[in-house]
mmCIF file of C-alpha atoms and ligand atoms in Angstrom:
data_model
loop_
_atom_site.group_PDB
_atom_site.id
_atom_site.type_symbol
_atom_site.label_atom_id
_atom_site.label_comp_id
_atom_site.label_asym_id
_atom_site.label_seq_id
_atom_site.Cartn_x
_atom_site.Cartn_y
_atom_site.Cartn_z
ATOM 1 C CA MET A 260 26.028 -2.393 40.218
ATOM 2 C CA LEU A 261 23.298 -3.815 38.028
ATOM 3 C CA ALA A 262 23.297 -7.829 38.251
ATOM 4 C CA LEU A 263 24.538 -8.295 35.123
ATOM 5 C CA GLU A 264 27.344 -5.687 34.458
ATOM 6 C CA GLY A 265 30.381 -7.408 32.476
ATOM 7 C CA LYS A 266 28.582 -9.972 31.116
ATOM 8 C CA VAL A 267 28.470 -10.879 27.078
ATOM 9 C CA ALA A 268 25.337 -11.784 25.501
ATOM 10 C CA LEU A 269 24.628 -13.486 22.570
ATOM 11 C CA VAL A 270 20.925 -13.124 21.501
ATOM 12 C CA THR A 271 20.020 -15.292 18.150
ATOM 13 C CA GLY A 272 17.807 -13.726 15.262
ATOM 14 C CA GLY A 273 17.821 -10.120 17.438
ATOM 15 C CA SER A 274 16.987 -7.434 15.539
ATOM 16 C CA ARG A 275 13.269 -7.906 15.919
ATOM 17 C CA GLY A 276 10.642 -8.764 17.831
ATOM 18 C CA ILE A 277 11.329 -11.122 21.124
ATOM 19 C CA GLY A 278 14.750 -11.391 20.540
ATOM 20 C CA ARG A 279 15.499 -6.964 20.047
ATOM 21 C CA ALA A 280 13.467 -7.331 23.313
ATOM 22 C CA VAL A 281 16.041 -9.643 24.936
ATOM 23 C CA ALA A 282 18.444 -7.376 23.633
ATOM 24 C CA LEU A 283 17.757 -4.515 24.926
ATOM 25 C CA GLU A 284 16.820 -6.000 28.576
ATOM 26 C CA LEU A 285 19.800 -7.682 28.565
ATOM 27 C CA ALA A 286 21.774 -4.410 27.946
ATOM 28 C CA ARG A 287 19.802 -2.423 30.545
ATOM 29 C CA ARG A 288 20.973 -4.440 33.243
ATOM 30 C CA GLY A 289 24.583 -4.859 32.303
ATOM 31 C CA ALA A 290 25.295 -6.738 29.608
ATOM 32 C CA GLU A 291 27.223 -6.389 26.771
ATOM 33 C CA VAL A 292 25.258 -7.704 23.534
ATOM 34 C CA ALA A 293 26.082 -9.095 20.669
ATOM 35 C CA VAL A 294 22.913 -9.146 18.507
ATOM 36 C CA ASN A 295 22.735 -12.041 15.465
ATOM 37 C CA TYR A 296 20.589 -11.167 12.857
ATOM 38 C CA ALA A 297 20.287 -13.731 8.563
ATOM 39 C CA HIS A 298 18.878 -10.686 6.422
ATOM 40 C CA HIS A 299 17.558 -7.132 8.155
ATOM 41 C CA ALA A 300 20.962 -5.782 8.902
ATOM 42 C CA GLU A 301 20.326 -2.109 9.087
ATOM 43 C CA ALA A 302 17.404 -2.919 12.019
ATOM 44 C CA ALA A 303 20.090 -4.890 13.969
ATOM 45 C CA GLN A 304 22.063 -1.991 13.457
ATOM 46 C CA GLN A 305 19.423 0.414 14.963
ATOM 47 C CA VAL A 306 19.198 -2.169 18.417
ATOM 48 C CA VAL A 307 22.824 -1.373 17.946
ATOM 49 C CA ALA A 308 22.576 1.829 18.202
ATOM 50 C CA GLU A 309 19.538 1.739 21.040
ATOM 51 C CA ILE A 310 22.100 -0.110 23.111
ATOM 52 C CA GLU A 311 24.408 2.477 23.392
ATOM 53 C CA ALA A 312 22.262 4.416 23.687
ATOM 54 C CA LEU A 313 21.670 2.736 27.080
ATOM 55 C CA GLY A 314 26.296 2.645 27.657
ATOM 56 C CA ARG A 315 26.529 -0.146 26.936
ATOM 57 C CA ARG A 316 28.824 -2.148 24.196
ATOM 58 C CA ALA A 317 27.278 -3.373 20.866
ATOM 59 C CA VAL A 318 27.938 -6.129 17.868
ATOM 60 C CA ALA A 319 25.596 -6.630 15.018
ATOM 61 C CA LEU A 320 26.639 -10.055 13.928
ATOM 62 C CA PRO A 321 25.500 -12.027 10.967
ATOM 63 C CA ALA A 322 25.242 -15.586 10.371
ATOM 64 C CA ASP A 323 22.178 -18.055 9.359
ATOM 65 C CA VAL A 324 21.800 -20.087 12.678
ATOM 66 C CA GLY A 325 21.040 -22.794 10.651
ATOM 67 C CA ASP A 326 24.221 -23.592 9.071
ATOM 68 C CA ALA A 327 26.716 -25.118 11.283
ATOM 69 C CA GLU A 328 29.691 -23.535 10.031
ATOM 70 C CA GLN A 329 28.101 -20.030 9.901
ATOM 71 C CA ALA A 330 26.809 -20.613 13.513
ATOM 72 C CA ALA A 331 30.484 -21.068 14.856
ATOM 73 C CA ALA A 332 31.799 -18.439 13.231
ATOM 74 C CA LEU A 333 29.537 -16.130 15.211
ATOM 75 C CA VAL A 334 30.002 -17.240 18.140
ATOM 76 C CA ALA A 335 34.181 -16.791 16.940
ATOM 77 C CA ALA A 336 33.144 -13.456 16.689
ATOM 78 C CA VAL A 337 31.807 -12.879 19.311
ATOM 79 C CA LEU A 338 34.209 -14.008 21.370
ATOM 80 C CA ASP A 339 37.026 -11.791 18.977
ATOM 81 C CA ALA A 340 34.932 -8.454 19.667
ATOM 82 C CA CYS A 341 34.276 -9.560 23.349
ATOM 83 C CA GLY A 342 36.603 -11.610 24.740
ATOM 84 C CA ARG A 343 34.244 -14.021 26.453
ATOM 85 C CA LEU A 344 30.265 -15.471 25.817
ATOM 86 C CA ASP A 345 28.327 -15.216 29.428
ATOM 87 C CA ILE A 346 24.884 -15.833 28.324
ATOM 88 C CA LEU A 347 23.487 -17.323 25.080
ATOM 89 C CA VAL A 348 19.515 -17.178 24.021
ATOM 90 C CA ASN A 349 18.791 -18.909 21.335
ATOM 91 C CA ASN A 350 16.080 -16.814 19.817
ATOM 92 C CA ALA A 351 15.860 -16.939 15.875
ATOM 93 C CA GLY A 352 12.777 -18.873 14.293
ATOM 94 C CA ILE A 353 10.492 -19.305 11.870
ATOM 95 C CA VAL A 354 6.619 -20.262 10.445
ATOM 96 C CA ARG A 355 6.480 -22.368 7.974
ATOM 97 C CA ASP A 356 2.240 -23.900 8.902
ATOM 98 C CA ASN A 357 -0.233 -25.932 7.320
ATOM 99 C CA LEU A 358 -2.683 -28.840 7.939
ATOM 100 C CA LEU A 359 -0.067 -31.889 8.516
ATOM 101 C CA LEU A 360 -1.297 -33.376 4.640
ATOM 102 C CA ARG A 361 -0.320 -29.909 3.075
ATOM 103 C CA MET A 362 2.898 -29.625 4.851
ATOM 104 C CA GLN A 363 5.452 -30.122 2.248
ATOM 105 C CA GLU A 364 8.586 -31.770 3.018
ATOM 106 C CA SER A 365 10.930 -28.148 2.704
ATOM 107 C CA ASP A 366 8.552 -26.630 5.180
ATOM 108 C CA TRP A 367 9.254 -29.676 7.588
ATOM 109 C CA ASP A 368 12.877 -29.139 6.991
ATOM 110 C CA ALA A 369 12.991 -25.436 6.480
ATOM 111 C CA VAL A 370 11.797 -25.022 10.416
ATOM 112 C CA LEU A 371 13.545 -28.284 12.275
ATOM 113 C CA ARG A 372 16.963 -26.641 10.553
ATOM 114 C CA VAL A 373 16.778 -23.203 12.163
ATOM 115 C CA ASN A 374 14.303 -24.001 15.030
ATOM 116 C CA LEU A 375 15.686 -27.075 16.802
ATOM 117 C CA LYS A 376 19.547 -27.031 14.673
ATOM 118 C CA GLY A 377 20.098 -24.106 14.969
ATOM 119 C CA ALA A 378 20.053 -23.890 18.301
ATOM 120 C CA PHE A 379 22.148 -27.276 18.735
ATOM 121 C CA ASN A 380 24.549 -25.778 16.213
ATOM 122 C CA THR A 381 24.785 -22.646 18.721
ATOM 123 C CA SER A 382 24.873 -24.277 21.817
ATOM 124 C CA LYS A 383 27.779 -26.350 20.133
ATOM 125 C CA ALA A 384 30.232 -23.732 19.924
ATOM 126 C CA ALA A 385 29.264 -21.335 23.311
ATOM 127 C CA VAL A 386 29.610 -24.529 25.488
ATOM 128 C CA ARG A 387 33.339 -24.671 25.457
ATOM 129 C CA PRO A 388 33.983 -21.061 26.651
ATOM 130 C CA MET A 389 31.857 -20.993 28.894
ATOM 131 C CA MET A 390 33.060 -24.325 30.193
ATOM 132 C CA ARG A 391 36.610 -22.319 30.258
ATOM 133 C CA GLN A 392 35.062 -19.756 32.103
ATOM 134 C CA HIS A 393 32.893 -21.853 34.536
ATOM 135 C CA PHE A 394 29.931 -20.180 34.166
ATOM 136 C CA GLY A 395 27.227 -19.959 31.111
ATOM 137 C CA ARG A 396 23.361 -19.388 30.825
ATOM 138 C CA ILE A 397 21.579 -20.568 27.535
ATOM 139 C CA ILE A 398 18.110 -19.405 27.980
ATOM 140 C CA ASN A 399 16.637 -21.052 24.544
ATOM 141 C CA ILE A 400 12.986 -19.853 23.430
ATOM 142 C CA SER A 401 10.003 -22.755 23.021
ATOM 143 C CA SER A 402 6.686 -22.164 22.621
ATOM 144 C CA VAL A 403 3.732 -22.674 24.134
ATOM 145 C CA SER A 404 2.855 -24.679 20.639
ATOM 146 C CA GLY A 405 5.487 -27.254 21.945
ATOM 147 C CA LEU A 406 3.983 -28.544 24.879
ATOM 148 C CA MET A 407 0.667 -28.153 23.540
ATOM 149 C CA GLY A 408 0.561 -28.863 20.189
ATOM 150 C CA GLN A 409 -0.925 -26.598 17.415
ATOM 151 C CA VAL A 410 -3.636 -26.969 14.690
ATOM 152 C CA GLY A 411 -1.503 -26.441 11.669
ATOM 153 C CA GLN A 412 2.036 -26.649 13.421
ATOM 154 C CA ALA A 413 3.841 -30.333 13.326
ATOM 155 C CA ASN A 414 6.998 -28.862 12.204
ATOM 156 C CA TYR A 415 7.586 -25.487 14.672
ATOM 157 C CA ALA A 416 5.142 -27.772 17.763
ATOM 158 C CA ALA A 417 8.280 -30.563 16.434
ATOM 159 C CA SER A 418 11.365 -28.616 16.906
ATOM 160 C CA LYS A 419 9.997 -26.464 20.035
ATOM 161 C CA ALA A 420 9.399 -29.678 21.653
ATOM 162 C CA GLY A 421 12.702 -31.125 20.304
ATOM 163 C CA LEU A 422 14.503 -27.522 21.994
ATOM 164 C CA ILE A 423 12.528 -29.035 25.178
ATOM 165 C CA GLY A 424 14.561 -32.066 25.011
ATOM 166 C CA LEU A 425 18.024 -30.220 23.672
ATOM 167 C CA THR A 426 17.243 -28.098 26.704
ATOM 168 C CA LYS A 427 16.958 -30.747 29.027
ATOM 169 C CA SER A 428 19.748 -33.307 27.608
ATOM 170 C CA MET A 429 22.629 -29.575 27.831
ATOM 171 C CA ALA A 430 20.983 -28.651 31.433
ATOM 172 C CA ARG A 431 22.448 -32.304 32.822
ATOM 173 C CA GLU A 432 25.805 -32.593 31.272
ATOM 174 C CA LEU A 433 26.691 -28.575 31.555
ATOM 175 C CA ALA A 434 25.339 -28.429 35.406
ATOM 176 C CA ALA A 435 28.919 -29.491 36.794
ATOM 177 C CA ARG A 436 30.092 -26.731 34.617
ATOM 178 C CA HIS A 437 28.331 -24.225 36.060
ATOM 179 C CA ILE A 438 27.127 -23.693 33.245
ATOM 180 C CA THR A 439 22.523 -23.562 33.593
ATOM 181 C CA VAL A 440 20.475 -25.111 30.107
ATOM 182 C CA ASN A 441 16.967 -23.224 30.666
ATOM 183 C CA VAL A 442 13.448 -22.744 28.521
ATOM 184 C CA VAL A 443 10.572 -19.897 28.314
ATOM 185 C CA ALA A 444 7.970 -20.678 26.371
ATOM 186 C CA PRO A 445 6.012 -17.787 24.920
ATOM 187 C CA GLY A 446 2.218 -17.972 24.752
ATOM 188 C CA PHE A 447 0.380 -15.587 21.579
ATOM 189 C CA ILE A 448 2.825 -12.598 21.617
ATOM 190 C CA MET A 449 2.361 -8.970 19.766
ATOM 191 C CA THR A 450 5.259 -9.137 16.955
ATOM 192 C CA ASP A 451 5.765 -9.636 13.133
ATOM 193 C CA MET A 452 5.246 -13.622 13.324
ATOM 194 C CA THR A 453 1.725 -12.933 15.017
ATOM 195 C CA ALA A 454 0.911 -9.625 13.168
ATOM 196 C CA ALA A 455 -0.772 -12.078 10.275
ATOM 197 C CA LEU A 456 -3.343 -13.259 12.360
ATOM 198 C CA ASP A 457 -6.528 -12.428 11.665
ATOM 199 C CA GLU A 458 -8.470 -10.279 14.556
ATOM 200 C CA SER A 459 -11.072 -11.910 14.533
ATOM 201 C CA LEU A 460 -8.946 -14.563 15.604
ATOM 202 C CA ARG A 461 -6.915 -13.197 17.933
ATOM 203 C CA GLU A 462 -10.340 -12.092 19.275
ATOM 204 C CA ARG A 463 -11.057 -16.004 19.506
ATOM 205 C CA LEU A 464 -7.204 -16.957 20.750
ATOM 206 C CA ARG A 465 -8.281 -14.677 23.407
ATOM 207 C CA GLU A 466 -10.577 -15.952 25.800
ATOM 208 C CA PHE A 467 -8.291 -18.690 25.958
ATOM 209 C CA ILE A 468 -6.042 -16.683 27.173
ATOM 210 C CA PRO A 469 -6.457 -16.487 31.323
ATOM 211 C CA LEU A 470 -4.474 -13.138 32.161
ATOM 212 C CA GLY A 471 -7.115 -12.015 28.918
ATOM 213 C CA ARG A 472 -4.440 -10.417 26.568
ATOM 214 C CA PHE A 473 -1.701 -11.289 24.291
ATOM 215 C CA GLY A 474 1.518 -11.034 26.128
ATOM 216 C CA THR A 475 4.172 -8.593 25.144
ATOM 217 C CA ALA A 476 7.756 -8.994 23.518
ATOM 218 C CA GLU A 477 8.858 -7.506 27.234
ATOM 219 C CA ASP A 478 7.089 -9.651 28.886
ATOM 220 C CA VAL A 479 9.249 -12.366 27.511
ATOM 221 C CA ALA A 480 12.731 -10.328 27.638
ATOM 222 C CA GLY A 481 11.796 -9.745 31.543
ATOM 223 C CA ALA A 482 11.578 -14.134 31.716
ATOM 224 C CA VAL A 483 14.628 -14.750 30.263
ATOM 225 C CA ALA A 484 17.216 -11.480 31.529
ATOM 226 C CA PHE A 485 15.748 -13.209 34.988
ATOM 227 C CA LEU A 486 17.056 -16.873 34.118
ATOM 228 C CA ALA A 487 19.731 -14.880 32.509
ATOM 229 C CA SER A 488 20.863 -13.761 35.799
ATOM 230 C CA GLU A 489 22.812 -14.732 39.084
ATOM 231 C CA GLU A 490 19.000 -14.545 41.470
ATOM 232 C CA ALA A 491 18.278 -18.077 38.659
ATOM 233 C CA ALA A 492 21.634 -20.168 39.323
ATOM 234 C CA TYR A 493 20.083 -22.859 41.104
ATOM 235 C CA ILE A 494 17.475 -23.330 37.990
ATOM 236 C CA THR A 495 18.502 -25.578 35.652
ATOM 237 C CA GLY A 496 16.918 -27.674 33.270
ATOM 238 C CA VAL A 497 13.239 -26.579 33.655
ATOM 239 C CA VAL A 498 10.592 -25.114 30.880
ATOM 240 C CA LEU A 499 9.126 -21.623 32.494
ATOM 241 C CA PRO A 500 5.914 -20.682 30.358
ATOM 242 C CA VAL A 501 4.951 -16.653 29.410
ATOM 243 C CA ASP A 502 2.108 -17.200 28.088
ATOM 244 C CA GLY A 503 -1.126 -15.073 30.620
ATOM 245 C CA GLY A 504 -2.245 -19.300 32.258
ATOM 246 C CA LEU A 505 -3.022 -20.463 28.259
ATOM 247 C CA SER A 506 -1.178 -23.670 28.888
ATOM 248 C CA MET A 507 -1.567 -24.278 33.147
HETATM 249 P P1 NAD B 1849 10.349 -12.551 14.782
HETATM 250 O O1 NAD B 1849 9.912 -13.605 13.442
HETATM 251 O O2 NAD B 1849 9.456 -11.172 14.755
HETATM 252 O O3 NAD B 1849 11.349 -12.999 14.764
HETATM 253 C C1 NAD B 1849 12.432 -13.872 13.982
HETATM 254 C C2 NAD B 1849 13.895 -14.249 14.068
HETATM 255 O O4 NAD B 1849 14.597 -14.811 13.992
HETATM 256 C C3 NAD B 1849 14.178 -12.218 13.416
HETATM 257 O O5 NAD B 1849 14.926 -11.422 13.375
HETATM 258 C C4 NAD B 1849 14.416 -13.398 12.027
HETATM 259 O O6 NAD B 1849 15.141 -12.036 11.205
HETATM 260 C C5 NAD B 1849 15.535 -14.278 12.703
HETATM 261 N N1 NAD B 1849 15.288 -15.232 11.964
HETATM 262 C C6 NAD B 1849 14.893 -16.538 11.819
HETATM 263 N N2 NAD B 1849 15.900 -16.811 11.267
HETATM 264 C C7 NAD B 1849 17.400 -17.153 11.018
HETATM 265 C C8 NAD B 1849 18.067 -17.830 10.991
HETATM 266 N N3 NAD B 1849 18.435 -18.944 10.292
HETATM 267 N N4 NAD B 1849 19.649 -17.689 11.604
HETATM 268 C C9 NAD B 1849 19.366 -16.597 12.571
HETATM 269 N N5 NAD B 1849 17.743 -15.457 13.198
HETATM 270 C C10 NAD B 1849 17.375 -15.909 11.524
HETATM 271 O O7 NAD B 1849 9.096 -13.994 15.589
HETATM 272 P P2 NAD B 1849 9.842 -13.155 16.905
HETATM 273 O O8 NAD B 1849 7.785 -13.703 17.271
HETATM 274 O O9 NAD B 1849 10.179 -11.963 17.842
HETATM 275 O O10 NAD B 1849 10.290 -15.055 17.369
HETATM 276 C C11 NAD B 1849 11.304 -14.581 18.324
HETATM 277 C C12 NAD B 1849 11.229 -16.272 19.177
HETATM 278 O O11 NAD B 1849 9.380 -16.536 19.516
HETATM 279 C C13 NAD B 1849 11.153 -17.557 18.291
HETATM 280 O O12 NAD B 1849 12.179 -18.657 17.399
HETATM 281 C C14 NAD B 1849 9.644 -18.300 17.808
HETATM 282 O O13 NAD B 1849 9.476 -19.307 17.249
HETATM 283 C C15 NAD B 1849 9.487 -17.394 19.345
HETATM 284 N N6 NAD B 1849 7.671 -17.914 19.627
HETATM 285 C C16 NAD B 1849 6.943 -16.377 19.603
HETATM 286 C C17 NAD B 1849 5.819 -16.703 19.837
HETATM 287 C C18 NAD B 1849 4.806 -15.040 19.318
HETATM 288 O O14 NAD B 1849 3.352 -15.037 19.711
HETATM 289 N N7 NAD B 1849 6.006 -14.202 18.527
HETATM 290 C C19 NAD B 1849 5.140 -17.377 20.727
HETATM 291 C C20 NAD B 1849 6.296 -18.366 21.031
HETATM 292 C C21 NAD B 1849 7.322 -18.491 20.718
#
């Protein structure tokens, strides 16, 4: 029997990048997966097709997780389609980088709304069914920026550091209900989000990574799948960097 057989997972922002890799890895390990997307219905359907090809059930569900009503409706739709919810991966995230002096209030608000409030919204909706099941795994995707800060990322780093406080508070509140809450903090991972960096900057960044390379979405997915598994039952409130040693 596969480790996650019988479990239902919801991955926010699951149509591409890290979210896509996480959705596929959870499915490979036996889970049924709800793939949330904000805009890219076709890409989400493609992920669903790939999961179905693995012999697992999957469903694509639209929602802007920054909107509390849509996030609640998303969780309700998962329960409707799959009957339960065991694993929530809060992966949806955006960047609006700029130096503090040039950062618009709207860029601050947009990033905090998706990256931090989005995780609050979906978690709040997911916790009740998880409490009823006496089982739950919530994994929040933060960033090394939230641990170390980053030039041009005051909004993003604040949102990702905020996720760590949210995670630890939830971990304490929900431990008695057998719900674990943890953070995975990726370093530089090759996805659309980092594709915009020019090659010379990428080369310089690589020098700071002890393992000497950018990570892949699959590197992050493996860590998420571990925290979702039975082997991680005694782990809660931790921050697991997946960054090639960058933040040590
Ligand atoms: P990405 O831009 O490829 O994926 C982000 C996903 O979130 C997209 O599918 C997007 O549509 C979705 N999304 C955005 N706003 C949303 C909303 N309001 N509601 C629902 N979905 C929404 O980026 P990625 O690199 O795959 O990043 C995934 C997560 O990992 C993000 O939280 C990001 O901050 C984090 N992260 C990425 C890196 C990296 O180097 N790529 C490093 C550290 C952390």
